[in-house]
Structures are given as structure tokens and as C-alpha cells.
PDB file of C-alpha atoms in Angstrom:
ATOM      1  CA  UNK A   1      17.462 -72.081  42.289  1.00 68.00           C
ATOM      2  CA  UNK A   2      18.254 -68.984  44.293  1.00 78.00           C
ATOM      3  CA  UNK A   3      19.134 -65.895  42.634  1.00 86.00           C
ATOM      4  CA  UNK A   4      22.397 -64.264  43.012  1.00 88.00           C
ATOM      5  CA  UNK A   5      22.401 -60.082  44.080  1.00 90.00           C
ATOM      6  CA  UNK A   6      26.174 -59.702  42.546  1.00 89.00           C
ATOM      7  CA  UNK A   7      26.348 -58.528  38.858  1.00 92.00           C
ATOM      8  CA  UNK A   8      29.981 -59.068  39.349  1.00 93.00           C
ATOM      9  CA  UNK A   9      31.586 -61.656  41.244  1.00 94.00           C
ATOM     10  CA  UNK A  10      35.274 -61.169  42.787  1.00 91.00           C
ATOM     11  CA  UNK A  11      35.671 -63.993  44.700  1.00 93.00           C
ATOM     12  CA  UNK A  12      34.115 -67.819  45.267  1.00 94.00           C
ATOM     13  CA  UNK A  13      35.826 -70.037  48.324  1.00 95.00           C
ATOM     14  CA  UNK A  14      34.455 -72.707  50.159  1.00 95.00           C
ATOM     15  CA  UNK A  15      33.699 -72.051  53.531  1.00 95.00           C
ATOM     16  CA  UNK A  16      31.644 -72.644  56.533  1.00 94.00           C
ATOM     17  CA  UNK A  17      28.617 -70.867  58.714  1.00 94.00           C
ATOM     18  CA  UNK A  18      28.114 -70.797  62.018  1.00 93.00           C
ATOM     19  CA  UNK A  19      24.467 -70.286  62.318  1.00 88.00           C
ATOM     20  CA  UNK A  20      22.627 -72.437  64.164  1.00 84.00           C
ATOM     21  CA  UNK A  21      24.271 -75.956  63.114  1.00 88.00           C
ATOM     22  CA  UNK A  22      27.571 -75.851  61.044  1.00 90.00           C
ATOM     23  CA  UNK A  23      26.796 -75.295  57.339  1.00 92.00           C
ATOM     24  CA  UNK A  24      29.359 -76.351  54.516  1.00 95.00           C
ATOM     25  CA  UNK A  25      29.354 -74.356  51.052  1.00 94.00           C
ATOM     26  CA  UNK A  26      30.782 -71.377  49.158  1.00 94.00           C
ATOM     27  CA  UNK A  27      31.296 -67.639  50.153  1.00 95.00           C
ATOM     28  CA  UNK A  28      30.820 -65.460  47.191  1.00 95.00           C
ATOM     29  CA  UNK A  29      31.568 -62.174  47.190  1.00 95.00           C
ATOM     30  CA  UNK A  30      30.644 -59.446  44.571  1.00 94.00           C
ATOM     31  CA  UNK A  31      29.942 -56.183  43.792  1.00 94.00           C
ATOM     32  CA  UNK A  32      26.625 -55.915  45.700  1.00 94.00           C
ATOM     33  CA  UNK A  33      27.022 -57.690  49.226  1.00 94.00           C
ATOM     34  CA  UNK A  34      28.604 -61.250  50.448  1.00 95.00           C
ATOM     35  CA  UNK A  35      26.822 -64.068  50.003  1.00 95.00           C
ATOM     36  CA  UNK A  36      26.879 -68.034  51.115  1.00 95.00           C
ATOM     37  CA  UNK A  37      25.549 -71.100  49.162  1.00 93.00           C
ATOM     38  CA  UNK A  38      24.645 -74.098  51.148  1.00 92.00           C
ATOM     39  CA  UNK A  39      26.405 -77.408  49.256  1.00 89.00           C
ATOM     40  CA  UNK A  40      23.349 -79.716  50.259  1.00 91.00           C
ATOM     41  CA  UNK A  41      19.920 -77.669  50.572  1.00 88.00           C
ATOM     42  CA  UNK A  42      19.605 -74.672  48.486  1.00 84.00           C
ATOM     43  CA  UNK A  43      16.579 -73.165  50.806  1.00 85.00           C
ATOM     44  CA  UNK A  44      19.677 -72.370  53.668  1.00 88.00           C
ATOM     45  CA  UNK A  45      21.499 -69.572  51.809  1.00 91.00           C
ATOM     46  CA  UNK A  46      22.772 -65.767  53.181  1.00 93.00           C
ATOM     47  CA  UNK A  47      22.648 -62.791  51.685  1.00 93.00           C
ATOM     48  CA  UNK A  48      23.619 -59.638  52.361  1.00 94.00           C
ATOM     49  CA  UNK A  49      24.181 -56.499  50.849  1.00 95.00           C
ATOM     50  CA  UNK A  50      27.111 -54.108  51.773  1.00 94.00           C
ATOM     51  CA  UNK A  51      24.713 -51.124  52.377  1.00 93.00           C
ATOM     52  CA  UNK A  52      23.210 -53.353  55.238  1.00 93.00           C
ATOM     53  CA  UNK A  53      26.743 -54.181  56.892  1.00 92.00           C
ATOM     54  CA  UNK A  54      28.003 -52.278  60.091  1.00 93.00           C
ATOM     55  CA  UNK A  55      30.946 -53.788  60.729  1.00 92.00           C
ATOM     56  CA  UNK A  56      33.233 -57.064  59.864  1.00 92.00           C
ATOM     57  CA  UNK A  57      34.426 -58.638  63.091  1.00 89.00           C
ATOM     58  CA  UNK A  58      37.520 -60.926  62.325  1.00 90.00           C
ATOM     59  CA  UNK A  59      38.953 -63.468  65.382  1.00 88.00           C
ATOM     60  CA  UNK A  60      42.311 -62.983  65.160  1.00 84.00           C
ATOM     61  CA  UNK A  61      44.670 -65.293  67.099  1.00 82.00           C
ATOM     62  CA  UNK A  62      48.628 -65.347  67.657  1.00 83.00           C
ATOM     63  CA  UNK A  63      49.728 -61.678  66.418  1.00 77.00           C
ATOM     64  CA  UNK A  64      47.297 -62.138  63.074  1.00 74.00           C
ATOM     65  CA  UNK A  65      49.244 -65.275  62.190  1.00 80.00           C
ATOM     66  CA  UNK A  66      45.371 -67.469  62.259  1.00 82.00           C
ATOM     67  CA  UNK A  67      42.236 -65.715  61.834  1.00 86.00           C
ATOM     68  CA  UNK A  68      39.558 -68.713  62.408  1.00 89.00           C
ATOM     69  CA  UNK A  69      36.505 -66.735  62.095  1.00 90.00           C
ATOM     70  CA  UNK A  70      34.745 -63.787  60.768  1.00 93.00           C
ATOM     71  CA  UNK A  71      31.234 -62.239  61.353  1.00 93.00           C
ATOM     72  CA  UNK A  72      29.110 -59.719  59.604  1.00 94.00           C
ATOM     73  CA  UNK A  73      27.387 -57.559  61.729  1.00 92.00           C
ATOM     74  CA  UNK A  74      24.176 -56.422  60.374  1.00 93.00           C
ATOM     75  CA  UNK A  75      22.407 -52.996  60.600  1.00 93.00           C
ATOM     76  CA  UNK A  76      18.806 -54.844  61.418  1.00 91.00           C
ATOM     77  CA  UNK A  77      19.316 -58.728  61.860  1.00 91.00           C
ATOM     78  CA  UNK A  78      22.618 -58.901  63.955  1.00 90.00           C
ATOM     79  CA  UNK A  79      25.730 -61.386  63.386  1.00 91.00           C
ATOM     80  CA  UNK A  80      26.580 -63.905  61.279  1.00 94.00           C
ATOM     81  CA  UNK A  81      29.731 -66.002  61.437  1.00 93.00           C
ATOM     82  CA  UNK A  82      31.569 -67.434  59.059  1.00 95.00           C
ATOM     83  CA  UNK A  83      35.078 -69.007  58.251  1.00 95.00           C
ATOM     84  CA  UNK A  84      36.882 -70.389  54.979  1.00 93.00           C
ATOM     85  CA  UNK A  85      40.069 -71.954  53.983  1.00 90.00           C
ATOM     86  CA  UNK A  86      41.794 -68.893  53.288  1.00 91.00           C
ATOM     87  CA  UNK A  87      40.299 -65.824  55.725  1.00 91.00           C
ATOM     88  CA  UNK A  88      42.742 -63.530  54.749  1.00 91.00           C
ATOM     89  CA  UNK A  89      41.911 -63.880  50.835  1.00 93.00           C
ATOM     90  CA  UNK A  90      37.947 -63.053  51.832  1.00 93.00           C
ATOM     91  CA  UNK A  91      39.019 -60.198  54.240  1.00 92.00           C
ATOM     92  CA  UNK A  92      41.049 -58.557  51.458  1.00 92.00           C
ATOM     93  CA  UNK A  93      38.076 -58.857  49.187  1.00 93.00           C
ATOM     94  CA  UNK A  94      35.541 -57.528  51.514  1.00 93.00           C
ATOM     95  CA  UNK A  95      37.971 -54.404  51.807  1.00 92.00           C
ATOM     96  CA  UNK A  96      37.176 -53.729  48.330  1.00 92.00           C
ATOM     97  CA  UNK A  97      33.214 -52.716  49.430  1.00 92.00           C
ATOM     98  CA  UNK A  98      33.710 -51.574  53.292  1.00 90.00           C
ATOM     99  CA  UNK A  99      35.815 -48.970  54.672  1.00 89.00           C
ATOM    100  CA  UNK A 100      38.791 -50.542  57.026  1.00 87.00           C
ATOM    101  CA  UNK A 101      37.869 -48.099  59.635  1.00 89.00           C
ATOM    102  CA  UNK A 102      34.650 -50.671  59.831  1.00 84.00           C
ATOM    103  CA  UNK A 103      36.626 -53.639  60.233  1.00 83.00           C
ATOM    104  CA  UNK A 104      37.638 -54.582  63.737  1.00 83.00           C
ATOM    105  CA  UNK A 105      39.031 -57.124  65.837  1.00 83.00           C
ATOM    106  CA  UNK A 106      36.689 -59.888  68.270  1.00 80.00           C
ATOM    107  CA  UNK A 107      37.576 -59.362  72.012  1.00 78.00           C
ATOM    108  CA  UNK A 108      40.139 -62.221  73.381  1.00 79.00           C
ATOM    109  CA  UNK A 109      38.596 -64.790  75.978  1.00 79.00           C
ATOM    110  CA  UNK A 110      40.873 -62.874  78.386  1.00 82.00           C
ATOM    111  CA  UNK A 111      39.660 -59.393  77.614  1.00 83.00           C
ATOM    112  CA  UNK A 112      36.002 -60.752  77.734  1.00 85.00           C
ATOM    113  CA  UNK A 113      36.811 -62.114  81.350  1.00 89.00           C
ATOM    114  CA  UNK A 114      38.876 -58.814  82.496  1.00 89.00           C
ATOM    115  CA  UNK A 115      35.516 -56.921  81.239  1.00 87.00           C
ATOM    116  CA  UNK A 116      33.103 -59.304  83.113  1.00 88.00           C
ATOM    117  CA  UNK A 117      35.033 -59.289  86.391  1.00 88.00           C
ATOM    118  CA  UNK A 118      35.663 -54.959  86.166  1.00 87.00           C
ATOM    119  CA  UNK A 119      31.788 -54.774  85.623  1.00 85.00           C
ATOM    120  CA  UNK A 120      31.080 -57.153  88.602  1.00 82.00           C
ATOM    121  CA  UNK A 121      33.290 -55.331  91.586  1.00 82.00           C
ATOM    122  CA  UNK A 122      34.455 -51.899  90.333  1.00 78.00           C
ATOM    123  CA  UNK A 123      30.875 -51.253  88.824  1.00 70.00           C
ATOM    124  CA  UNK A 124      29.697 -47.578  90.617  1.00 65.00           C
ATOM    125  CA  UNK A 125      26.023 -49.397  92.157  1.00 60.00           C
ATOM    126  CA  UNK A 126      24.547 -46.631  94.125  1.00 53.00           C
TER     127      UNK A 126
END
């Protein structure tokens, strides 16, 4: 059985993680960093504390009406994406532990392609 880092526990929701292959279980999150539970194999769980968080990255689609996905950018071992049934619930509880100045919005497909394409012929080569 794996050991839990929260002493206190604000929120459980089912949700998903998009590492690797798609992983079904629950999101807790605490008083000492988010955490997800894997339903069938208890090896394949995610922890991590909010002193090793750099920023939350939310997708946020149609004026903030869906939010589909959310990732946790790490000081040392990079991304990690998740989603749930209700993002907003698990944004609002992450707020509790990390400053909103540290939680941003993902880039748009568009935005992504108007980078690429500035990069590729109004890049300064010399």
C-alpha cells in the first residue's frame, strides 16, 4: 500500500493521467502536494509536493467555459497531465497551496502554429 504525503486532505475526485498510456483513478489533494492513485495497480501512483511545483498549466477552451486538461510542471522532472470530472473544483483547490500568479494558461493550436511559422521566416539567421 502506498503511503500518502498529505496530513490533511481537501479534496478526492476521480480523474485521469496522461502519462504514457491513459491512467484511471483519484486526484487527491492535501496540505502537502497533489497526488494520483491508480484504480487497478497501486505501483503507478504520482506524487508531488507543492514546494516542487513551478507552475499549473490549465487548457482552457471556449472563453474558460471547458478546461479539458491540466499539467503540473515540475521544478526537476517536467510535466504531468492530468484531467477530472470537475477541473474547475481541483483548480480552486490547488489555489489554496500555489500562488495564482503561478497558474497560467496552455498556448492554443493556433498560437502554437503563429509561433512556429514567426520562428521559421522572420527568425534574424545571420
Amino acid at each position: 500500500m502506498v503511503q500518502s504525503i498529505n496530513t490533511k486532505v481537501d479534496l478526492v475526485i476521480e480523474g485521469t493521467s496522461h502519462m504514457g498510456l491513459t491512467d484511471y483513478g483519484k486526484i487527491m489533494i492535501g496540505d502537502k502536494g497533489f497526488e494520483f492513485f491508480n484504480d487497478r495497480d497501486v505501483r503507478k501512483n504520482i506524487q508531488i509536493p507543492w514546494t516542487e511545483v513551478d507552475l499549473v498549466i490549465a487548457s482552457v477552451m471556449f472563453k474558460g467555459r471547458w478546461i479539458p486538461r491540466y499539467g503540473f510542471q515540475t521544478k526537476k522532472n517536467g510535466t504531468f497531465t492530468f484531467s477530472s470530472k470537475q477541473p474547475r473544483k481541483v483548480l480552486r483547490a490547488v489555489r489554496k497551496y500555489i500562488e495564482p500568479e503561478r497558474m497560467v494558461r496552455s498556448l492554443t493550436f493556433f498560437q502554437v502554429v503563429k509561433r512556429a511559422l514567426k520562428n521559421k521566416f522572420f527568425s534574424d539567421k545571420k
